[in-house]
């Protein structure tokens, strides 16, 4: 999704802006642009395609190099196709103002009509150009006043950075719904929509709240709200290293992140399991023993991979704690007017903490009076802040668009939640201790799958040519089938669907033939025999079946055509190594097909529009 970088300080702005844009490439985008001050005017340069196209356009000895203030953007098209004209920054008036924007201005049509009537000419189809002209129309020598008044007229979401030719060295930035973080340097401030663009320069950061507007000049920062005067916002320390955001020698971020999972899960579990009491701590949930005991229902909301992890949570919470649990697509939550009771706990799961649909569900749940908690990876993100209570994943930055380590950390937290809820009700201390041992074994189980990377790459060679694939599983392996299919389709562009193994014969089986393979989760445990029966049904329709099987399970190995073995463990923990096996399978299929693994077409890392 779109990315913002802006700079004001004492050194040349251009290298900071361009390296920041490069850092934001992982988010997904289709054009890029910069605007910097020059003595005569604000200079704007934009290019369709990658940041490298913009760098080529600027050339080596360009005349903009001495400028010490500027704004930059990577755009992911919403209003109007990905063209140079639609790329940001957009100028207001006759280049008096320049502005970059993430989010959507919902009343842009009405505002465009009003500004056209006032004599403004539009060069793009974007809602952002509307905002730039609106600011210009209100500008009387004070940028922060013009932006404040303009944003009060705007309906929708925004994270913006603006500059005015008449106010050199000054940036005005604001947010409602789209994140903005200020990186505080010695004689400079670097603004970005994502901390990964600033960690090269500073670790001191201020995250703006919704409806905050900041005026920044060099290292001077004045934060106000759109409705009132100055406010103070806490400075936080960014605790992940610059190295963590690099590929670390791997061919792709996705592979690096797959291999980081044993460590990421250890970080997720660290300090949260009490082997003496056989319980999980999770103090961030901030639930009193009374609230825990009174818990009527756990409602889990999320999108994509986060929702798939939520389904594992639903199964585990009902299984171990006997507490009613439901998972729901976050986008649906606020539109169908769900029943939510004050004794319900709503758990919002999100790697980024910025997903618009999940955030909307959080706000709906808060309005309905539920206890709301966030299960989030990105510290300081909007969902983390608005829920106020929750559990950070501590999985480290996830750069690849395809989510991997976030899923396995999310599942790890959900299993700990199941343990905590179970211990507050019907689970004995001994059973709690046993569950802790099983959860603590997960990183080692994952490592055993990673050790088979080369063998999995070989298996992948046999699954390159299909255009369609089905993933099947039952019980705890059903969410794994959904996640396996999501991973394969997003990075390899092979059509893939996850189905409950029993559901296949209620329709999809009509599509099976020699060219449509099936990937079956046949882990040893309850339901395995039934899934092996489903495998036979697929083979009878000429589909080749790749089984994820339990190590040493000769029956399953003899039934399927190819297999990847995962270590023996209870099914609820087998979710994690089995998913890792499918992550590697998808990765190798996509790699062998030559796909853009870290930035798949049409996808964005963080979906901040509904
Ligand atoms: C996962 O591989 C996807 N790219 C996507 O489904 C993602 O999980 C979804 O957009 C939710 O993102 P979040 O966890 O940041 O809220």
Coordinates of C-alpha atoms and ligand atoms in Angstrom, one line a residue:
X1 CA 0.0 0.0 0.0
X2 CA 1.1 3.6 -0.4
X3 CA 4.1 4.9 1.5
X4 CA 5.2 8.3 2.7
X5 CA 8.6 9.7 3.5
X6 CA 9.4 13.3 4.2
X7 CA 12.5 15.1 5.4
X8 CA 13.4 18.5 6.9
X9 CA 16.9 19.2 8.3
X10 CA 20.4 20.2 7.5
X11 CA 21.5 17.6 5.0
X12 CA 20.4 17.0 1.4
X13 CA 16.9 15.6 1.4
X14 CA 17.0 13.6 -1.8
X15 CA 19.1 10.6 -0.6
X16 CA 17.0 10.3 2.6
X17 CA 13.8 10.4 0.6
X18 CA 14.9 7.9 -2.0
X19 CA 16.4 5.4 0.5
X20 CA 13.2 5.7 2.5
X21 CA 11.1 4.9 -0.5
X22 CA 13.3 1.9 -1.2
X23 CA 12.7 0.7 2.3
X24 CA 8.9 1.0 1.8
X25 CA 9.0 -0.9 -1.5
X26 CA 7.9 -4.1 0.3
X27 CA 4.5 -2.6 1.0
X28 CA 3.5 -2.9 -2.7
X29 CA 3.2 0.1 -5.0
X30 CA 2.9 1.0 -8.7
X31 CA 4.5 4.5 -9.0
X32 CA 6.7 6.8 -7.1
X33 CA 7.5 10.5 -6.8
X34 CA 9.3 13.2 -4.9
X35 CA 8.9 17.0 -4.3
X36 CA 11.8 19.1 -3.0
X37 CA 12.2 22.8 -2.4
X38 CA 14.3 24.8 -4.8
X39 CA 14.8 28.6 -4.6
X40 CA 12.4 29.2 -7.5
X41 CA 9.7 26.7 -7.0
X42 CA 8.8 23.3 -5.6
X43 CA 10.2 20.8 -8.0
X44 CA 8.1 17.6 -8.5
X45 CA 9.4 14.5 -10.2
X46 CA 7.3 11.3 -10.7
X47 CA 7.6 8.0 -12.4
X48 CA 5.3 5.0 -13.1
X49 CA 6.8 1.7 -11.9
X50 CA 9.6 1.1 -9.4
X51 CA 11.6 3.6 -7.4
X52 CA 14.5 2.7 -9.7
X53 CA 12.6 4.4 -12.5
X54 CA 12.3 7.5 -10.4
X55 CA 16.1 7.4 -9.7
X56 CA 16.8 7.0 -13.4
X57 CA 14.6 10.0 -14.1
X58 CA 16.4 12.1 -11.6
X59 CA 19.8 11.2 -13.1
X60 CA 23.1 11.4 -11.4
X61 CA 23.9 15.1 -11.2
X62 CA 20.5 16.5 -10.8
X63 CA 19.9 20.1 -9.8
X64 CA 17.8 19.1 -6.8
X65 CA 20.6 17.7 -4.8
X66 CA 21.2 20.6 -2.5
X67 CA 17.6 20.9 -1.2
X68 CA 17.2 20.1 2.5
X69 CA 13.4 19.7 2.6
X70 CA 11.1 17.4 0.7
X71 CA 8.3 14.8 0.5
X72 CA 8.1 11.5 -1.3
X73 CA 5.6 8.8 -2.0
X74 CA 5.0 5.3 -3.3
X75 CA 1.5 5.0 -4.7
X76 CA -0.7 1.9 -4.9
X77 CA -3.6 2.9 -7.2
X78 CA -7.0 3.5 -5.8
X79 CA -8.5 6.5 -7.7
X80 CA -7.2 6.3 -11.3
X81 CA -4.8 3.9 -12.9
X82 CA -1.1 3.7 -12.1
X83 CA 0.2 6.5 -14.3
X84 CA 2.8 9.2 -13.9
X85 CA 0.0 11.9 -13.7
X86 CA -1.7 10.0 -10.9
X87 CA 1.5 9.5 -9.0
X88 CA 2.1 11.6 -5.9
X89 CA 3.2 14.3 -4.9
X90 CA 0.4 16.5 -6.2
X91 CA 0.7 20.2 -6.6
X92 CA -1.9 22.6 -5.3
X93 CA -2.5 25.8 -7.2
X94 CA 0.5 26.8 -9.4
X95 CA 3.0 24.6 -7.5
X96 CA 2.5 26.7 -4.4
X97 CA 1.7 23.6 -2.4
X98 CA 2.9 20.0 -2.7
X99 CA 1.3 17.1 -0.9
X100 CA 1.5 13.3 -0.6
X101 CA -1.4 11.3 0.8
X102 CA -2.2 7.8 2.0
X103 CA -5.9 6.8 2.4
X104 CA -9.0 7.8 0.6
X105 CA -10.9 11.2 0.5
X106 CA -14.5 10.0 0.3
X107 CA -16.1 13.3 -0.6
X108 CA -13.5 14.0 -3.4
X109 CA -16.2 14.3 -6.1
X110 CA -18.0 17.1 -4.3
X111 CA -14.8 18.9 -3.5
X112 CA -13.5 18.5 -7.1
X113 CA -16.7 20.1 -8.4
X114 CA -16.4 23.0 -6.0
X115 CA -12.7 23.6 -6.8
X116 CA -13.3 23.3 -10.6
X117 CA -16.0 26.0 -10.3
X118 CA -13.5 28.1 -8.5
X119 CA -11.1 27.9 -11.5
X120 CA -8.8 25.0 -10.5
X121 CA -7.6 22.7 -13.3
X122 CA -7.0 19.0 -12.5
X123 CA -4.1 17.0 -14.0
X124 CA -4.9 13.7 -12.4
X125 CA -7.9 11.5 -11.5
X126 CA -6.8 11.3 -7.8
X127 CA -8.5 12.3 -4.7
X128 CA -5.2 13.6 -3.5
X129 CA -5.0 16.3 -6.1
X130 CA -8.3 17.5 -4.8
X131 CA -6.8 17.8 -1.3
X132 CA -3.8 19.7 -2.7
X133 CA -6.0 22.3 -4.5
X134 CA -8.2 22.5 -1.5
X135 CA -5.2 23.4 0.7
X136 CA -4.1 25.9 -1.9
X137 CA -7.5 27.5 -2.0
X138 CA -7.4 28.1 1.7
X139 CA -3.7 29.1 1.9
X140 CA -3.0 32.7 3.1
X141 CA 0.6 32.4 4.1
X142 CA 0.2 29.8 6.9
X143 CA 0.3 26.2 5.8
X144 CA -0.8 24.6 9.0
X145 CA -3.9 26.7 9.1
X146 CA -4.8 25.9 5.5
X147 CA -4.2 22.2 6.0
X148 CA -6.2 22.2 9.3
X149 CA -9.2 23.9 7.6
X150 CA -9.0 21.6 4.6
X151 CA -8.9 18.5 6.6
X152 CA -12.0 19.5 8.5
X153 CA -13.8 19.6 5.2
X154 CA -12.5 16.2 4.2
X155 CA -14.4 12.9 4.8
X156 CA -12.4 9.7 4.8
X157 CA -8.9 8.7 5.8
X158 CA -5.6 10.3 5.4
X159 CA -1.9 10.3 6.4
X160 CA -0.4 13.3 4.7
X161 CA 2.8 15.3 4.3
X162 CA 2.6 18.8 2.8
X163 CA 5.0 21.7 2.0
X164 CA 4.5 25.3 0.8
X165 CA 6.9 27.2 -1.4
X166 CA 6.5 30.3 0.7
X167 CA 7.5 28.4 3.9
X168 CA 11.0 26.9 3.2
X169 CA 12.1 24.0 5.5
X170 CA 8.6 23.5 6.9
X171 CA 6.6 20.3 6.7
X172 CA 3.0 19.9 7.8
X173 CA 1.9 16.3 8.5
X174 CA -1.4 14.8 9.7
X175 CA -3.2 11.6 10.1
X176 CA -6.6 10.1 10.4
X177 CA -6.7 6.4 9.8
X178 CA -3.3 6.1 8.0
X179 CA -0.2 5.9 10.2
X180 CA 2.4 8.6 10.4
X181 CA 5.6 8.3 12.4
X182 CA 8.0 11.1 13.1
X183 CA 11.7 10.0 13.4
X184 CA 13.5 12.5 15.7
X185 CA 17.1 13.2 14.6
X186 CA 19.8 15.6 15.8
X187 CA 19.1 18.5 13.5
X188 CA 16.4 16.8 11.4
X189 CA 13.1 15.0 11.4
X190 CA 12.3 12.1 9.1
X191 CA 8.6 11.5 8.6
X192 CA 7.3 8.2 7.3
X193 CA 4.2 6.0 7.1
X194 CA 6.2 3.1 8.5
X195 CA 9.1 3.1 10.9
X196 CA 11.2 0.9 8.5
X197 CA 11.9 4.0 6.5
X198 CA 13.4 5.9 9.4
X199 CA 15.4 3.4 11.5
X200 CA 18.5 3.9 9.3
X201 CA 18.6 7.5 10.7
X202 CA 17.1 7.4 14.2
X203 CA 15.4 5.1 16.7
X204 CA 13.5 7.9 18.6
X205 CA 10.0 8.0 17.2
X206 CA 6.6 9.7 17.8
X207 CA 3.5 8.0 16.4
X208 CA 0.8 10.5 15.6
X209 CA -2.7 9.8 16.9
X210 CA -5.8 10.1 14.7
X211 CA -6.6 13.8 14.1
X212 CA -3.1 14.9 15.0
X213 CA -1.4 17.5 12.9
X214 CA 2.3 18.4 13.3
X215 CA 4.4 21.4 12.1
X216 CA 8.0 20.4 11.7
X217 CA 11.0 22.5 10.8
X218 CA 14.4 20.7 11.2
X219 CA 14.3 19.1 14.6
X220 CA 11.5 21.4 15.9
X221 CA 8.2 19.5 16.2
X222 CA 4.9 21.1 17.3
X223 CA 2.0 18.6 17.5
X224 CA -1.6 19.8 17.7
X225 CA -5.0 18.2 17.2
X226 CA -7.2 19.3 14.3
X227 CA -9.7 20.7 16.9
X228 CA -7.5 22.1 19.6
X229 CA -4.1 23.4 20.4
X230 CA -0.7 21.8 21.1
X231 CA -0.6 18.3 22.6
X232 CA 2.3 16.2 23.8
X233 CA 2.8 12.7 22.4
X234 CA 5.1 10.2 23.9
X235 CA 8.5 9.4 22.3
X236 CA 9.2 5.7 21.9
X237 CA 12.3 3.8 21.0
X238 CA 12.1 1.6 17.9
X239 CA 13.5 -1.7 19.2
X240 CA 14.1 -3.7 16.0
X241 CA 17.4 -3.4 14.3
X242 CA 18.1 -2.1 10.8
X243 CA 19.6 -5.5 10.0
X244 CA 16.3 -7.1 10.8
X245 CA 14.8 -5.3 7.9
X246 CA 17.4 -6.5 5.5
X247 CA 17.4 -9.8 3.6
X248 CA 20.3 -11.2 5.6
X249 CA 21.8 -13.1 2.7
X250 CA 18.6 -14.9 1.7
X251 CA 17.3 -14.6 -1.9
X252 CA 14.0 -13.2 -0.7
X253 CA 12.6 -11.7 2.4
X254 CA 10.0 -14.4 2.4
X255 CA 12.6 -17.2 2.7
X256 CA 14.4 -15.2 5.4
X257 CA 11.2 -14.8 7.4
X258 CA 10.3 -18.5 6.9
X259 CA 13.7 -19.4 8.4
X260 CA 13.4 -17.0 11.2
X261 CA 10.4 -18.8 12.6
X262 CA 12.0 -20.9 15.3
X263 CA 13.6 -17.7 16.7
X264 CA 10.4 -15.6 16.2
X265 CA 8.3 -18.2 18.0
X266 CA 10.8 -18.3 20.9
X267 CA 10.5 -14.5 21.1
X268 CA 6.7 -14.8 21.1
X269 CA 6.7 -17.4 23.9
X270 CA 9.5 -15.9 26.0
X271 CA 8.5 -15.0 29.5
X272 CA 4.9 -15.9 28.9
X273 CA 4.7 -19.5 30.1
X274 CA 4.8 -20.4 33.8
X275 CA 5.8 -24.0 34.2
X276 CA 5.3 -24.0 38.0
X277 CA 1.6 -22.9 37.8
X278 CA 1.0 -24.6 34.4
X279 CA -0.4 -21.4 33.1
X280 CA 0.2 -18.7 30.5
X281 CA 0.8 -15.1 31.8
X282 CA -0.2 -12.8 29.0
X283 CA -0.5 -9.8 31.4
X284 CA -1.2 -7.5 28.4
X285 CA -4.6 -9.0 28.1
X286 CA -5.3 -7.2 31.4
X287 CA -8.2 -9.6 32.3
X288 CA -9.0 -10.0 36.0
X289 CA -9.7 -13.5 37.3
X290 CA -13.3 -12.5 37.6
X291 CA -13.4 -11.3 34.0
X292 CA -11.7 -14.5 32.9
X293 CA -14.2 -16.7 34.8
X294 CA -17.1 -14.7 33.4
X295 CA -15.9 -14.8 29.8
X296 CA -19.0 -15.8 27.8
X297 CA -17.5 -15.9 24.3
X298 CA -14.3 -15.1 22.4
X299 CA -14.9 -13.4 19.1
X300 CA -11.9 -13.4 16.8
X301 CA -11.6 -11.0 13.9
X302 CA -9.0 -10.6 11.2
X303 CA -8.3 -10.8 7.5
X304 CA -6.4 -13.2 5.3
X305 CA -3.6 -15.0 7.1
X306 CA -4.5 -13.4 10.4
X307 CA -8.1 -14.8 10.0
X308 CA -6.7 -18.2 9.2
X309 CA -4.7 -18.1 12.5
X310 CA -7.8 -17.0 14.2
X311 CA -9.5 -20.2 13.1
X312 CA -6.8 -22.2 14.9
X313 CA -7.6 -20.1 18.0
X314 CA -11.3 -20.8 17.7
X315 CA -10.6 -24.6 17.7
X316 CA -8.1 -24.5 20.5
X317 CA -10.1 -22.2 22.8
X318 CA -13.2 -24.4 22.5
X319 CA -11.1 -27.6 22.7
X320 CA -9.1 -26.7 25.8
X321 CA -11.1 -24.1 27.7
X322 CA -14.7 -25.0 26.8
X323 CA -15.3 -21.3 26.0
X324 CA -17.5 -20.5 23.1
X325 CA -15.3 -19.1 20.3
X326 CA -16.0 -17.8 16.8
X327 CA -13.8 -16.4 14.1
X328 CA -15.2 -13.8 11.7
X329 CA -14.0 -12.0 8.6
X330 CA -13.2 -8.5 10.0
X331 CA -14.7 -6.8 6.9
X332 CA -18.1 -8.3 7.6
X333 CA -18.2 -7.6 11.3
X334 CA -19.4 -4.0 11.3
X335 CA -21.8 -4.3 8.4
X336 CA -23.9 -7.2 9.6
X337 CA -24.6 -5.7 13.1
X338 CA -23.3 -8.7 15.1
X339 CA -24.6 -9.4 18.7
X340 CA -21.8 -8.6 21.1
X341 CA -22.2 -8.9 24.9
X342 CA -20.2 -7.0 27.6
X343 CA -18.8 -10.4 28.7
X344 CA -17.5 -11.2 25.2
X345 CA -13.8 -10.8 24.5
X346 CA -13.2 -9.6 20.9
X347 CA -9.6 -10.5 19.7
X348 CA -8.4 -8.5 16.7
X349 CA -5.5 -10.2 15.0
X350 CA -3.3 -8.2 12.7
X351 CA 0.4 -8.4 11.7
X352 CA 0.5 -4.7 10.6
X353 CA -2.0 -3.4 13.1
X354 CA -3.2 -1.1 10.4
X355 CA -5.6 -3.2 8.3
X356 CA -8.6 -1.0 7.7
X357 CA -11.2 -3.7 7.9
X358 CA -9.8 -5.1 11.2
X359 CA -9.6 -1.6 12.7
X360 CA -13.2 -0.9 11.7
X361 CA -14.2 -4.2 13.5
X362 CA -12.2 -3.1 16.6
X363 CA -14.1 0.2 16.7
X364 CA -17.4 -1.5 16.2
X365 CA -16.7 -3.9 19.1
X366 CA -15.6 -1.0 21.3
X367 CA -18.8 0.8 20.5
X368 CA -20.8 -2.3 21.4
X369 CA -19.2 -2.4 24.8
X370 CA -17.1 -5.6 24.5
X371 CA -13.7 -6.2 26.0
X372 CA -11.4 -5.7 23.0
X373 CA -7.9 -6.9 22.7
X374 CA -5.3 -6.8 19.9
X375 CA -3.0 -9.5 18.8
X376 CA -0.6 -7.4 16.8
X377 CA 3.0 -7.5 15.6
X378 CA 3.7 -3.9 14.9
X379 CA 4.4 -2.0 18.1
X380 CA 2.6 1.4 18.3
X381 CA 0.3 0.5 15.4
X382 CA -3.2 1.8 15.4
X383 CA -4.9 -1.4 16.4
X384 CA -2.4 -1.9 19.3
X385 CA -3.1 1.6 20.5
X386 CA -6.9 1.6 20.1
X387 CA -7.5 -1.8 21.7
X388 CA -5.3 -0.7 24.7
X389 CA -5.0 -4.3 25.8
X390 CA -3.5 -7.2 24.0
X391 CA -0.5 -9.3 23.2
X392 CA 2.4 -8.3 20.9
X393 CA 3.7 -11.1 18.7
X394 CA 7.4 -10.0 18.9
X395 CA 8.0 -11.8 15.6
X396 CA 10.2 -8.9 14.3
X397 CA 9.5 -6.9 11.2
X398 CA 7.7 -8.9 8.4
X399 CA 8.7 -7.4 5.1
X400 CA 7.5 -9.9 2.6
X401 CA 3.9 -9.3 1.4
X402 CA 3.2 -13.0 2.0
X403 CA 2.8 -13.4 5.7
X404 CA 4.7 -16.3 7.3
X405 CA 6.3 -15.8 10.6
X406 CA 3.4 -13.6 11.8
X407 CA 1.0 -16.6 11.3
X408 CA 3.1 -19.0 13.4
X409 CA 3.5 -16.4 16.1
X410 CA -0.2 -15.6 16.0
X411 CA -1.0 -19.3 16.4
X412 CA 1.5 -19.5 19.3
X413 CA -0.2 -16.6 21.1
X414 CA -3.6 -18.1 20.5
X415 CA -2.5 -21.5 22.0
X416 CA -1.3 -19.6 25.0
X417 CA -4.6 -17.8 25.3
X418 CA -6.4 -21.2 25.1
X419 CA -4.2 -22.4 27.9
X420 CA -4.9 -19.3 30.0
X421 CA -8.7 -19.5 29.5
X422 CA -8.6 -23.3 30.1
X423 CA -6.7 -22.9 33.4
X424 CA -9.2 -20.3 34.7
X425 CA -11.9 -23.0 34.2
X426 CA -11.5 -26.7 33.8
X427 CA -7.8 -27.6 33.1
X428 CA -5.7 -29.0 35.9
X429 CA -2.2 -27.7 36.8
X430 CA -0.7 -31.0 35.5
X431 CA -2.5 -30.8 32.2
X432 CA -1.4 -27.1 32.0
X433 CA 2.2 -28.2 32.5
X434 CA 1.9 -30.8 29.8
X435 CA 0.4 -28.2 27.4
X436 CA 3.3 -25.9 28.1
X437 CA 5.8 -28.6 27.2
X438 CA 4.0 -29.2 24.0
X439 CA 3.9 -25.5 23.1
X440 CA 7.6 -25.1 24.0
X441 CA 8.4 -27.9 21.6
X442 CA 7.1 -25.9 18.6
X443 CA 10.3 -24.0 17.6
X444 CA 12.2 -27.4 17.5
X445 CA 9.4 -28.9 15.3
X446 CA 9.6 -26.0 12.9
X447 CA 13.4 -26.4 12.7
X448 CA 13.0 -30.0 11.7
X449 CA 10.8 -29.0 8.8
X450 CA 13.3 -26.2 7.8
X451 CA 16.0 -28.8 7.7
X452 CA 14.1 -30.5 4.8
X453 CA 14.2 -27.3 2.7
X454 CA 16.2 -29.0 -0.2
X455 CA 13.9 -32.0 -0.2
X456 CA 10.8 -29.8 -0.3
X457 CA 12.3 -27.8 -3.2
X458 CA 12.6 -31.1 -5.1
X459 CA 9.0 -32.0 -4.4
X460 CA 8.0 -28.5 -5.7
X461 CA 9.5 -29.3 -9.1
X462 CA 6.6 -31.8 -9.6
X463 CA 3.9 -29.2 -8.9
X464 CA 4.9 -26.4 -11.2
X465 CA 2.7 -26.9 -14.2
X466 CA -0.8 -26.9 -12.8
X467 CA -3.1 -24.0 -13.1
X468 CA -5.3 -25.1 -10.2
X469 CA -4.8 -26.9 -6.9
X470 CA -6.9 -27.9 -3.9
X471 CA -5.7 -28.0 -0.3
X472 CA -7.7 -30.3 2.0
X473 CA -7.7 -30.9 5.8
X474 CA -10.0 -31.5 8.7
X475 CA -10.0 -30.5 12.3
X476 CA -6.9 -28.4 13.2
X477 CA -5.6 -29.1 9.7
X478 CA -8.5 -27.3 8.0
X479 CA -7.1 -23.8 8.8
X480 CA -3.7 -25.1 7.6
X481 CA -5.3 -26.0 4.3
X482 CA -6.8 -22.5 4.0
X483 CA -3.5 -20.9 4.8
X484 CA -1.5 -23.2 2.4
X485 CA -3.9 -22.3 -0.4
X486 CA -3.7 -18.6 0.3
X487 CA 0.1 -18.7 0.3
X488 CA 0.3 -20.6 -3.0
X489 CA -2.1 -18.4 -4.9
X490 CA -0.6 -15.1 -3.7
X491 CA 3.0 -15.8 -4.6
X492 CA 2.8 -18.3 -7.5
X493 CA -0.4 -17.1 -9.2
X494 CA -1.7 -20.7 -9.3
X495 CA -5.3 -20.8 -8.5
X496 CA -5.6 -22.6 -5.2
X497 CA -8.5 -23.3 -2.8
X498 CA -8.5 -24.6 0.7
X499 CA -11.4 -26.9 1.6
X500 CA -12.5 -29.0 4.4
X501 CA -11.6 -32.5 3.3
X502 CA -15.2 -33.7 3.6
X503 CA -16.5 -30.7 1.7
X504 CA -14.6 -31.5 -1.5
X505 CA -17.2 -34.0 -2.6
X506 CA -20.0 -31.5 -2.2
X507 CA -19.0 -29.7 -5.4
X508 CA -15.3 -29.0 -6.0
X509 CA -14.6 -32.7 -6.8
X510 CA -16.2 -31.9 -10.2
X511 CA -13.0 -30.0 -11.1
X512 CA -10.5 -32.8 -10.3
X513 CA -8.5 -34.4 -13.1
X514 CA -5.0 -35.2 -14.0
X515 CA -3.9 -31.6 -14.2
X516 CA -5.4 -30.6 -10.9
X517 CA -3.3 -31.9 -7.9
X518 CA -4.5 -32.1 -4.3
X519 CA -2.4 -31.2 -1.3
X520 CA -3.8 -33.2 1.6
X521 CA -3.0 -32.6 5.3
X522 CA -3.0 -36.3 6.5
X523 CA -1.2 -35.8 9.9
X524 CA -1.6 -38.7 12.2
X525 CA -4.4 -38.2 14.8
X526 CA -8.2 -38.1 14.9
X527 CA -9.7 -37.8 11.4
X528 CA -6.6 -39.1 9.6
X529 CA -8.4 -42.2 8.3
X530 CA -11.2 -40.2 6.9
X531 CA -8.8 -37.8 5.2
X532 CA -6.9 -40.8 3.6
X533 CA -10.3 -41.9 2.3
X534 CA -10.7 -38.4 0.7
X535 CA -7.3 -38.8 -0.8
X536 CA -8.4 -42.1 -2.4
X537 CA -11.4 -40.2 -3.9
X538 CA -9.1 -37.6 -5.4
X539 CA -6.7 -40.2 -6.8
X540 CA -9.7 -42.1 -8.4
X541 CA -10.3 -38.8 -10.4
X542 CA -6.6 -38.9 -11.6
X543 CA -5.4 -36.1 -9.3
X544 CA -1.9 -36.4 -8.0
X545 CA -1.9 -36.1 -4.2
X546 CA 0.9 -34.6 -2.2
X547 CA 0.4 -35.5 1.5
X548 CA 1.7 -33.7 4.6
X549 CA 2.2 -36.7 6.8
X550 CA 3.6 -37.5 10.2
X551 CA 7.1 -38.8 10.2
X552 CA 7.1 -42.6 10.1
X553 CA 3.5 -43.0 9.2
X554 CA 3.9 -45.8 6.7
X555 CA 0.2 -46.0 6.0
X556 CA -0.2 -42.4 5.0
X557 CA 3.1 -42.4 3.0
X558 CA 1.9 -45.5 1.1
X559 CA -1.4 -43.9 0.2
X560 CA -0.2 -40.5 -1.2
X561 CA 1.8 -40.0 -4.4
X562 CA 4.4 -37.6 -2.8
X563 CA 4.9 -36.6 0.8
X564 CA 6.5 -34.1 3.1
X565 CA 7.0 -35.5 6.6
X566 CA 6.5 -33.3 9.8
X567 CA 7.6 -34.6 13.2
X568 CA 5.1 -36.4 15.4
X569 CA 3.3 -34.1 17.9
X570 CA -0.3 -33.4 19.0
X571 CA -2.5 -32.0 16.1
X572 CA -2.9 -28.6 17.7
X573 CA 0.8 -28.0 17.6
X574 CA 1.3 -29.8 14.3
X575 CA -0.5 -26.8 12.8
X576 CA 2.7 -24.9 13.0
X577 CA 5.3 -27.3 11.3
X578 CA 2.7 -28.3 8.8
X579 CA 2.1 -24.7 7.8
X580 CA 5.8 -24.1 7.5
X581 CA 6.1 -27.1 5.1
X582 CA 3.4 -25.5 2.9
X583 CA 5.1 -22.1 3.1
X584 CA 8.3 -23.7 1.8
X585 CA 6.4 -25.6 -0.9
X586 CA 4.7 -22.4 -2.1
X587 CA 8.0 -20.5 -2.0
X588 CA 9.8 -23.0 -4.1
X589 CA 7.0 -23.3 -6.6
X590 CA 6.9 -19.5 -7.0
X591 CA 10.7 -19.3 -7.2
X592 CA 10.9 -22.0 -9.9
X593 CA 8.2 -20.2 -11.8
X594 CA 10.3 -16.9 -11.6
X595 CA 7.6 -14.9 -9.7
X596 CA 8.1 -11.7 -7.8
X597 CA 8.0 -13.4 -4.5
X598 CA 8.3 -10.5 -2.0
X599 CA 6.0 -8.1 -4.0
X600 CA 3.4 -10.2 -5.8
X601 CA 1.3 -8.4 -8.4
X602 CA -1.8 -6.5 -7.2
X603 CA -1.0 -7.1 -3.5
X604 CA -0.1 -4.8 -0.7
X605 CA 1.5 -5.6 2.6
X606 CA -0.8 -3.6 4.6
X607 CA -4.3 -3.0 3.3
X608 CA -5.3 0.3 4.8
X609 CA -8.4 0.9 2.6
X610 CA -11.7 -0.9 2.9
Ligands
LIG1 C1 -1.0 -12.8 3.9 O1 0.0 -13.5 3.2 C2 -1.6 -11.7 3.1 N1 -0.7 -10.9 2.5 C3 -2.8 -11.0 3.8 O2 -3.8 -11.9 3.7 C4 -2.7 -10.4 5.2 O3 -2.6 -11.5 6.1 C5 -4.0 -9.6 5.5 O4 -4.0 -8.5 4.6 C6 -4.1 -9.1 6.9 O5 -3.0 -8.3 7.3 P1 -2.7 -7.9 8.8 O6 -2.3 -9.2 9.5 O7 -1.5 -7.0 8.7 O8 -3.9 -7.3 9.3

